Short mmCIF file of C-alpha atoms and ligand atoms in Angstrom, two decimals:
data_model
loop_
_atom_site.label_atom_id
_atom_site.label_comp_id
_atom_site.label_asym_id
_atom_site.label_seq_id
_atom_site.Cartn_x
_atom_site.Cartn_y
_atom_site.Cartn_z
CA MET B 1 86.27 69.18 70.81
CA ALA B 2 85.07 72.48 70.52
CA ARG B 3 86.02 74.60 74.07
CA ARG B 4 83.17 76.34 74.89
CA ILE B 5 83.49 79.70 76.41
CA THR B 6 81.57 82.38 78.07
CA VAL B 7 82.78 86.08 77.83
CA LEU B 8 81.82 88.55 80.56
CA GLY B 9 82.64 91.94 79.23
CA ALA B 10 81.89 90.83 75.70
CA THR B 11 81.41 94.32 74.10
CA GLY B 12 84.77 95.92 75.72
CA SER B 13 88.48 96.07 74.36
CA VAL B 14 89.25 92.32 75.79
CA GLY B 15 86.25 91.23 75.00
CA ARG B 16 86.24 91.95 71.12
CA ASN B 17 89.97 90.86 71.10
CA THR B 18 88.66 87.65 72.57
CA LEU B 19 85.77 87.12 70.26
CA ASP B 20 87.71 87.90 67.31
CA LEU B 21 89.99 85.26 67.64
CA VAL B 22 86.99 82.69 68.51
CA ARG B 23 85.70 83.84 65.11
CA ARG B 24 88.63 82.84 63.32
CA ALA B 25 88.62 79.43 64.67
CA PRO B 26 85.01 78.59 64.53
CA GLU B 27 86.18 75.02 64.74
CA ASP B 28 87.91 74.89 67.82
CA PHE B 29 85.60 77.35 69.90
CA SER B 30 81.53 77.61 70.80
CA VAL B 31 80.21 80.14 72.56
CA ALA B 32 77.99 79.78 75.59
CA ALA B 33 77.11 82.96 76.90
CA LEU B 34 78.17 86.89 76.23
CA VAL B 35 77.48 89.40 79.13
CA ALA B 36 77.82 93.49 78.83
CA ASN B 37 76.32 96.05 80.69
CA ARG B 38 74.57 98.14 78.55
CA ASP B 39 75.52 98.32 74.84
CA ALA B 40 72.66 96.21 73.71
CA GLU B 41 73.49 96.78 70.11
CA GLY B 42 76.88 95.94 70.09
CA LEU B 43 76.19 92.75 71.89
CA ALA B 44 73.44 91.90 69.98
CA GLU B 45 75.78 92.09 66.73
CA LEU B 46 78.37 89.72 68.66
CA ALA B 47 76.20 87.42 69.56
CA ARG B 48 74.65 86.67 66.27
CA ALA B 49 78.01 86.84 64.59
CA THR B 50 79.50 84.06 66.92
CA GLY B 51 76.25 82.12 67.36
CA ALA B 52 76.11 82.37 71.07
CA ALA B 53 73.52 80.42 72.99
CA LEU B 54 72.86 83.30 75.46
CA ALA B 55 73.53 87.19 75.64
CA VAL B 56 72.89 89.28 79.02
CA VAL B 57 72.98 92.98 79.57
CA ALA B 58 73.21 93.96 83.50
CA ASP B 59 71.46 97.13 82.81
CA PRO B 60 67.65 95.94 82.92
CA ALA B 61 67.20 99.53 80.70
CA ALA B 62 69.16 97.98 77.89
CA TYR B 63 67.41 94.41 77.79
CA PRO B 64 64.26 95.47 75.70
CA VAL B 65 66.96 96.46 72.80
CA LEU B 66 68.90 93.54 73.34
CA ARG B 67 65.55 91.60 72.94
CA GLU B 68 64.66 93.30 70.24
CA ARG B 69 67.82 93.03 68.30
CA LEU B 70 68.11 89.11 69.08
CA ALA B 71 64.55 88.32 67.85
CA GLY B 72 64.50 85.45 65.52
CA SER B 73 68.25 84.99 65.83
CA GLY B 74 68.05 81.94 68.33
CA VAL B 75 70.03 83.61 70.56
CA GLU B 76 68.37 83.91 74.33
CA ALA B 77 68.38 87.26 75.74
CA ALA B 78 68.09 88.22 79.32
CA GLY B 79 68.96 91.55 81.29
CA GLY B 80 69.77 92.22 84.87
CA ARG B 81 72.36 91.48 87.94
CA GLU B 82 70.90 88.06 88.57
CA ALA B 83 71.06 87.34 84.91
CA VAL B 84 74.56 88.43 84.61
CA LEU B 85 75.51 85.57 87.80
CA ALA B 86 73.56 82.97 85.97
CA ALA B 87 75.64 83.63 82.88
CA ALA B 88 78.64 83.57 84.55
CA ALA B 89 77.52 80.09 86.52
CA LEU B 90 76.37 78.50 83.13
CA GLU B 91 78.29 75.28 82.14
CA ALA B 92 81.54 76.19 80.20
CA ASP B 93 84.95 75.32 79.62
CA LEU B 94 86.63 78.83 79.76
CA VAL B 95 85.30 81.87 80.96
CA MET B 96 86.79 85.14 80.26
CA ALA B 97 86.33 87.48 83.24
CA ALA B 98 86.92 91.12 80.99
CA VAL B 99 84.57 93.24 82.84
CA VAL B 100 85.90 96.47 83.68
CA GLY B 101 85.94 97.46 87.37
CA ILE B 102 84.76 96.42 90.73
CA ALA B 103 81.44 95.27 88.59
CA GLY B 104 83.33 92.33 87.63
CA LEU B 105 84.10 90.85 90.99
CA ALA B 106 80.55 89.16 91.27
CA PRO B 107 80.35 87.43 88.19
CA THR B 108 84.20 86.19 88.16
CA MET B 109 83.77 84.98 91.75
CA GLU B 110 80.51 82.98 90.52
CA ALA B 111 82.95 81.42 87.72
CA VAL B 112 85.58 80.60 90.18
CA ARG B 113 83.19 79.09 92.65
CA ARG B 114 81.68 76.79 89.54
CA GLY B 115 85.79 75.36 89.47
CA ARG B 116 85.74 76.64 86.08
CA LEU B 117 89.22 77.80 84.22
CA VAL B 118 88.70 81.12 84.36
CA ALA B 119 91.27 83.69 81.88
CA LEU B 120 91.35 86.60 84.32
CA ALA B 121 91.41 90.35 82.67
CA ASN B 122 89.28 91.97 85.47
CA LYS B 123 92.15 93.19 87.54
CA GLU B 124 90.23 94.60 89.86
CA SER B 125 88.95 91.49 91.22
CA LEU B 126 92.26 90.59 92.17
CA VAL B 127 93.34 93.89 93.56
CA CYS B 128 90.03 93.90 95.61
CA ALA B 129 89.85 90.31 96.59
CA GLY B 130 92.97 88.66 95.82
CA SER B 131 93.18 86.46 98.77
CA LEU B 132 89.59 86.00 98.54
CA MET B 133 89.32 84.88 95.00
CA THR B 134 92.75 82.54 95.02
CA ALA B 135 91.01 80.72 98.00
CA ALA B 136 87.82 79.90 96.27
CA ALA B 137 89.70 78.96 93.02
CA GLN B 138 91.62 76.61 95.36
CA ALA B 139 88.59 75.15 97.28
CA ALA B 140 86.56 74.88 94.02
CA GLY B 141 89.51 73.33 91.66
CA ALA B 142 89.02 76.55 89.68
CA ARG B 143 92.38 77.56 87.76
CA LEU B 144 92.98 81.27 87.05
CA LEU B 145 94.88 82.38 83.83
CA PRO B 146 96.42 85.92 83.89
CA VAL B 147 94.88 87.83 80.60
CA ASP B 148 97.22 91.18 81.59
CA SER B 149 100.02 90.81 79.02
CA GLU B 150 102.66 91.20 81.79
CA HIS B 151 100.90 88.63 84.28
CA ASN B 152 100.49 86.59 81.25
CA ALA B 153 104.50 86.93 80.10
CA ILE B 154 105.44 85.83 83.74
CA PHE B 155 102.72 82.80 83.90
CA GLN B 156 104.53 81.65 80.62
CA VAL B 157 107.78 82.11 82.03
CA LEU B 158 107.49 80.78 85.45
CA PRO B 159 108.68 76.91 86.18
CA PRO B 160 105.56 74.40 86.45
CA ASP B 161 105.69 74.63 90.32
CA GLY B 162 105.59 78.60 90.06
CA ARG B 163 108.21 79.02 92.67
CA SER B 164 111.48 76.66 92.59
CA GLY B 165 114.61 79.11 92.12
CA VAL B 166 112.51 82.50 91.66
CA GLU B 167 113.94 85.53 93.19
CA GLU B 168 112.20 88.30 91.52
CA VAL B 169 109.58 89.12 88.77
CA VAL B 170 109.45 91.98 87.16
CA LEU B 171 106.88 93.65 85.33
CA THR B 172 107.44 96.29 82.75
CA ALA B 173 105.68 99.23 82.08
CA SER B 174 105.62 101.41 78.80
CA GLY B 175 105.69 104.58 80.93
CA GLY B 176 102.59 105.74 79.31
CA PRO B 177 101.96 108.97 77.39
CA PHE B 178 103.16 111.03 79.70
CA ARG B 179 106.56 109.07 80.34
CA THR B 180 108.87 112.36 79.40
CA TRP B 181 106.28 115.06 80.40
CA SER B 182 107.14 117.55 83.02
CA ALA B 183 105.10 117.25 86.26
CA ALA B 184 103.79 120.80 85.44
CA ALA B 185 102.74 119.69 82.07
CA MET B 186 101.15 116.65 83.08
CA ALA B 187 99.17 118.58 85.58
CA ALA B 188 97.24 120.35 82.96
CA ALA B 189 96.77 117.28 80.80
CA THR B 190 93.65 116.75 79.13
CA PRO B 191 91.65 113.55 79.02
CA GLU B 192 92.13 113.42 75.07
CA GLN B 193 95.83 113.25 76.05
CA ALA B 194 95.93 110.71 78.47
CA VAL B 195 93.96 108.21 76.74
CA ALA B 196 96.21 108.47 73.63
CA HIS B 197 98.43 105.53 74.76
CA PRO B 198 101.41 105.43 72.55
CA ASN B 199 101.39 101.05 72.30
CA TRP B 200 98.07 99.66 73.25
CA ARG B 201 94.46 100.48 72.27
CA MET B 202 92.49 99.60 75.41
CA GLY B 203 89.31 100.77 77.14
CA ALA B 204 89.39 104.53 78.80
CA LYS B 205 89.66 103.82 82.67
CA ILE B 206 92.92 101.64 81.82
CA SER B 207 94.25 103.68 79.46
CA VAL B 208 94.07 106.83 82.08
CA ASP B 209 95.44 104.20 84.74
CA SER B 210 98.20 103.48 82.54
CA ALA B 211 99.04 107.47 82.20
CA THR B 212 98.98 107.64 85.95
CA LEU B 213 100.92 104.39 86.18
CA MET B 214 98.37 103.56 88.61
CA ASN B 215 97.82 100.52 86.14
CA LYS B 216 101.46 99.38 87.22
CA GLY B 217 100.94 100.00 90.62
CA LEU B 218 97.45 97.76 90.14
CA GLU B 219 99.42 95.06 88.58
CA VAL B 220 101.72 94.56 91.24
CA ILE B 221 99.15 94.24 93.54
CA GLU B 222 97.25 91.84 91.02
CA ALA B 223 100.86 89.99 90.81
CA ALA B 224 100.86 89.47 94.44
CA PRO B 225 98.34 86.60 95.26
CA LEU B 226 98.53 85.32 91.31
CA PHE B 227 102.26 83.95 91.75
CA GLY B 228 102.04 83.88 95.69
CA LEU B 229 105.06 86.72 95.85
CA GLY B 230 105.47 89.42 98.43
CA SER B 231 106.15 93.36 97.83
CA ASP B 232 109.80 92.45 97.95
CA ARG B 233 110.00 89.97 94.86
CA LEU B 234 107.93 92.53 92.58
CA SER B 235 109.37 95.23 91.00
CA ILE B 236 108.64 97.37 87.92
CA LEU B 237 110.90 98.32 84.93
CA VAL B 238 110.09 101.12 82.40
CA HIS B 239 110.36 99.71 79.01
CA PRO B 240 108.55 102.16 76.46
CA GLN B 241 108.57 99.39 73.15
CA SER B 242 106.34 97.52 75.11
CA VAL B 243 107.97 94.20 73.71
CA VAL B 244 109.51 92.44 76.75
CA HIS B 245 106.28 92.09 78.87
CA GLY B 246 107.74 90.39 81.99
CA LEU B 247 110.76 88.97 83.30
CA VAL B 248 111.61 86.44 85.85
CA ARG B 249 115.03 86.26 87.84
CA PHE B 250 116.16 82.91 88.91
CA SER B 251 118.46 82.25 91.69
CA ASP B 252 121.12 81.28 89.10
CA GLY B 253 121.41 84.40 87.57
CA SER B 254 119.20 83.44 84.73
CA VAL B 255 116.50 86.01 83.57
CA LEU B 256 113.92 84.58 81.47
CA ALA B 257 111.33 86.83 79.77
CA GLN B 258 108.73 86.64 77.33
CA LEU B 259 108.59 89.27 74.26
CA GLY B 260 105.79 90.08 71.70
CA THR B 261 104.76 92.94 69.86
CA PRO B 262 102.17 94.85 71.96
CA ASP B 263 98.70 93.09 70.92
CA MET B 264 96.31 91.84 73.69
CA ARG B 265 95.37 88.84 71.13
CA THR B 266 98.72 87.06 72.01
CA PRO B 267 97.97 86.84 75.98
CA ILE B 268 94.42 86.17 75.09
CA ALA B 269 95.12 83.46 72.60
CA ASN B 270 97.39 82.18 75.10
CA CYS B 271 94.58 81.70 77.94
CA LEU B 272 92.21 80.62 74.85
CA ALA B 273 94.17 77.66 73.96
CA TRP B 274 96.15 77.25 77.14
CA PRO B 275 97.63 74.38 77.57
CA HIS B 276 98.24 74.44 74.03
CA ARG B 277 98.80 76.88 71.57
CA MET B 278 96.66 78.53 69.03
CA GLN B 279 97.33 81.08 65.72
CA ALA B 280 96.93 84.55 66.56
CA PRO B 281 96.88 87.26 63.91
CA VAL B 282 99.44 89.72 65.62
CA GLU B 283 102.39 91.01 63.84
CA ARG B 284 104.96 89.11 64.18
CA LEU B 285 108.06 90.68 65.98
CA ASP B 286 111.23 91.52 63.83
CA LEU B 287 114.02 92.22 66.45
CA ALA B 288 116.51 93.12 63.55
CA ARG B 289 114.12 95.68 62.52
CA LEU B 290 113.43 97.20 66.07
CA ALA B 291 117.11 97.19 66.57
CA GLN B 292 117.06 98.58 69.98
CA LEU B 293 115.04 97.93 73.13
CA THR B 294 115.44 100.21 75.79
CA PHE B 295 114.80 100.21 80.15
CA GLU B 296 114.65 102.89 82.61
CA ALA B 297 113.71 103.22 86.38
CA PRO B 298 110.27 104.64 86.84
CA ASP B 299 110.15 108.07 88.24
CA PRO B 300 108.20 107.99 91.87
CA GLN B 301 108.06 111.86 92.23
CA ARG B 302 106.25 112.23 88.68
CA PHE B 303 104.03 109.23 89.15
CA PRO B 304 103.03 109.15 92.86
CA ALA B 305 100.38 106.11 92.11
CA LEU B 306 103.35 103.79 92.15
CA ARG B 307 103.96 104.70 95.72
CA LEU B 308 100.50 104.62 96.82
CA ALA B 309 99.78 101.44 95.20
CA ARG B 310 102.78 99.35 96.83
CA ALA B 311 101.67 101.15 100.48
CA ALA B 312 98.31 99.64 99.50
CA LEU B 313 100.03 96.46 98.89
CA GLU B 314 102.15 96.31 101.89
CA ALA B 315 99.19 97.57 104.39
CA GLY B 316 96.74 95.04 103.15
CA GLN B 317 93.73 93.96 101.53
CA ALA B 318 91.27 96.32 102.92
CA ALA B 319 93.89 99.28 101.69
CA GLN B 320 94.32 98.01 98.32
CA ILE B 321 90.14 98.47 98.05
CA VAL B 322 90.37 101.88 99.06
CA LEU B 323 93.02 102.57 96.74
CA ASN B 324 91.32 101.15 93.92
CA ALA B 325 87.71 102.67 94.74
CA ALA B 326 89.24 105.98 95.00
CA ASN B 327 91.20 105.53 91.95
CA GLU B 328 88.02 104.84 90.19
CA VAL B 329 85.99 108.01 91.48
CA ALA B 330 88.91 109.94 90.11
CA VAL B 331 89.31 108.31 86.76
CA ALA B 332 85.91 109.07 86.20
CA ALA B 333 86.05 112.79 87.27
CA PHE B 334 88.84 113.06 85.46
CA LEU B 335 87.35 111.92 82.43
CA ASP B 336 84.52 113.96 83.01
CA ARG B 337 86.82 117.34 83.19
CA ARG B 338 85.79 117.37 86.85
CA LEU B 339 89.21 116.55 88.10
CA GLY B 340 92.65 117.85 87.10
CA PHE B 341 95.01 114.69 85.78
CA GLY B 342 97.37 115.77 88.74
CA ARG B 343 94.41 115.48 91.42
CA ILE B 344 94.16 111.76 90.79
CA ALA B 345 96.84 110.47 92.94
CA GLU B 346 95.94 113.09 95.76
CA LEU B 347 92.45 111.92 95.79
CA VAL B 348 93.59 108.46 96.13
CA GLU B 349 96.24 109.80 98.70
CA ALA B 350 93.35 111.66 100.62
CA CYS B 351 91.24 108.54 100.92
CA LEU B 352 94.06 106.22 102.15
CA ASP B 353 94.90 108.98 104.72
CA ARG B 354 91.40 108.83 106.30
CA GLY B 355 92.35 105.27 107.67
CA VAL B 356 91.98 101.98 106.32
CA PRO B 357 89.12 99.67 107.89
CA ALA B 358 89.78 96.00 108.67
CA ALA B 359 90.38 93.14 106.33
CA PRO B 360 87.29 91.70 104.14
CA ALA B 361 86.29 88.38 105.54
CA ASP B 362 84.35 88.15 102.42
CA VAL B 363 82.92 89.50 98.89
CA ALA B 364 80.04 91.34 101.01
CA ASP B 365 82.96 92.98 102.94
CA VAL B 366 84.59 94.16 100.11
CA PHE B 367 81.34 95.85 98.49
CA ALA B 368 81.05 97.65 101.67
CA ILE B 369 84.47 98.98 101.72
CA ASP B 370 84.15 99.92 98.00
CA ALA B 371 81.14 101.69 98.53
CA ALA B 372 82.26 103.64 101.63
CA THR B 373 85.31 104.60 99.89
CA ARG B 374 83.41 105.78 96.76
CA ALA B 375 81.14 108.10 99.10
CA LEU B 376 84.19 109.37 100.99
CA ALA B 377 86.12 110.05 97.44
CA SER B 378 82.83 111.75 96.14
CA ASP B 379 82.80 113.88 99.14
CA LEU B 380 86.40 115.18 98.97
CA LEU B 381 86.24 115.61 95.31
CA PRO B 382 85.14 119.19 95.38
CA ARG B 383 87.76 120.61 97.44
CA LEU B 384 90.35 118.85 95.14
CA ALA B 385 88.72 120.13 92.00
CA ALA B 386 88.50 123.41 93.24
N1 NAP A 401 92.12 96.71 77.46
C1 NAP A 401 93.44 96.13 77.74
O1 NAP A 401 93.93 96.01 76.72
C2 NAP A 401 93.60 95.34 78.97
C3 NAP A 401 94.45 94.71 79.62
C4 NAP A 401 94.81 94.14 80.53
C5 NAP A 401 93.72 94.21 81.13
N2 NAP A 401 92.76 94.77 81.27
C6 NAP A 401 91.51 94.79 82.13
O2 NAP A 401 90.56 93.99 81.42
C7 NAP A 401 89.07 94.65 82.26
C8 NAP A 401 88.18 94.92 81.08
O3 NAP A 401 88.99 95.98 80.21
P1 NAP A 401 88.81 96.87 78.89
O4 NAP A 401 89.86 97.83 78.62
O5 NAP A 401 88.19 95.46 77.61
O6 NAP A 401 87.54 97.45 79.41
P2 NAP A 401 86.34 98.40 78.27
O7 NAP A 401 86.79 98.38 76.81
O8 NAP A 401 85.43 99.54 79.04
O9 NAP A 401 84.90 96.91 78.22
C9 NAP A 401 84.10 96.74 80.02
C10 NAP A 401 83.42 95.74 79.44
O10 NAP A 401 82.61 95.46 80.59
C11 NAP A 401 81.55 95.61 80.50
N3 NAP A 401 80.89 96.15 81.63
C12 NAP A 401 80.85 97.11 82.19
N4 NAP A 401 80.20 97.20 83.49
C13 NAP A 401 79.74 96.20 83.45
C14 NAP A 401 78.57 95.51 84.68
N5 NAP A 401 78.47 95.95 85.85
N6 NAP A 401 78.14 94.41 84.26
C15 NAP A 401 78.73 93.68 83.28
N7 NAP A 401 79.17 94.20 82.36
C16 NAP A 401 79.82 95.34 82.24
C17 NAP A 401 81.02 96.31 79.40
O11 NAP A 401 80.19 96.46 78.61
P3 NAP A 401 79.21 97.74 77.92
O12 NAP A 401 79.95 97.64 76.54
O13 NAP A 401 78.02 97.49 77.90
O14 NAP A 401 79.59 98.99 78.81
C18 NAP A 401 82.29 96.19 78.33
O15 NAP A 401 82.02 95.06 77.90
C19 NAP A 401 89.71 95.50 83.02
O16 NAP A 401 89.61 95.19 84.20
C20 NAP A 401 90.94 95.94 82.54
O17 NAP A 401 91.87 96.55 83.64
C21 NAP A 401 92.61 95.42 80.12
#
């Protein structure tokens, strides 16, 4: 029977890759709902092409365009935050959670609370509410499938019970576009240079995070609740070719890894078809042609975001929310040319240094800490930007 799917963040990089796979296997999938923020035209086009039952824009101002573009198509249109939550709550066999940023938390949590199979790309949900999310999943009988290529690799490699004999989980990092740059050159990097990732085509925010290596820091934080491991059993290895996506070391000395060409459609396909496999039109890995795979330790001096993320993981959930919110403000300011690349980590550290509140008891607390940190980061921004 066709798997009925909902895509939150349908117009983004992960969303479009998901729908590319879905459109190639029309007999295996049907689309319940597609959600975006304000790209009404892009969403309408995707909804028509996939025969979605419902299309929703979070931004009410984008709703009139969506309604107009979908007139006569048979696709229902809706707009606003409540409509997004209603779409996330719709009956579906799988929900792809691929909104960017903390905005993804509420709809992702809604799908989890409904006990859905949730393919989780929105890493901010796990970073800011990892323990709340895994507890909600357990209570509702939801299952989380990691979409992020590194976590998906680990997910594929871990034993069925997730734990036995696991000594260490290793996430690989490409090193980003500035892997070989000096700190001085990085300090003057432009947004265009930062988003030009050597191996992956992704949204702007995550591309900048890949350049600072904050993305890898966030991924270590993400891995902790996902795999139930502490900071001491999670490590990072720089691997510029992005072919080995993740490794697990076992107590008998074995190391198992997942390999593939760097194309998000592989981990997305793994989630879409789970627990089976489906065809993905990705370039096949040719190790003989590649000839060499190289690895190196990350440089914490040039990439201070790694140290900050590790400290936040060890300090607990509230510190992780502060880290994430301050980083979102800093990255947005950098993309806007209001903050230098080298100052991104400084702004995050300045926010963490102001002290971390008590652990959040629920999603409302998560949003409160997030909002307070954004206000603080915006206050501190002009001083660092000067
Ligand atoms: N791209 C990758 O290869 C990759 C890999 C691993 C993990 N991830 C993670 O996956 C998530 C998505 O990344 P991406 O690169 O696909 O991002 P992206 O290209 O920037 O797309 C973001 C999507 O979220 C939607 N959106 C933004 N704010 C929203 C809101 N308030 N309500 C509803 N929808 C909203 C956007 O809609 P509009 O188009 O209307 O703005 C768009 O569809 C991120 O958490 C990222 O860290 C991405």
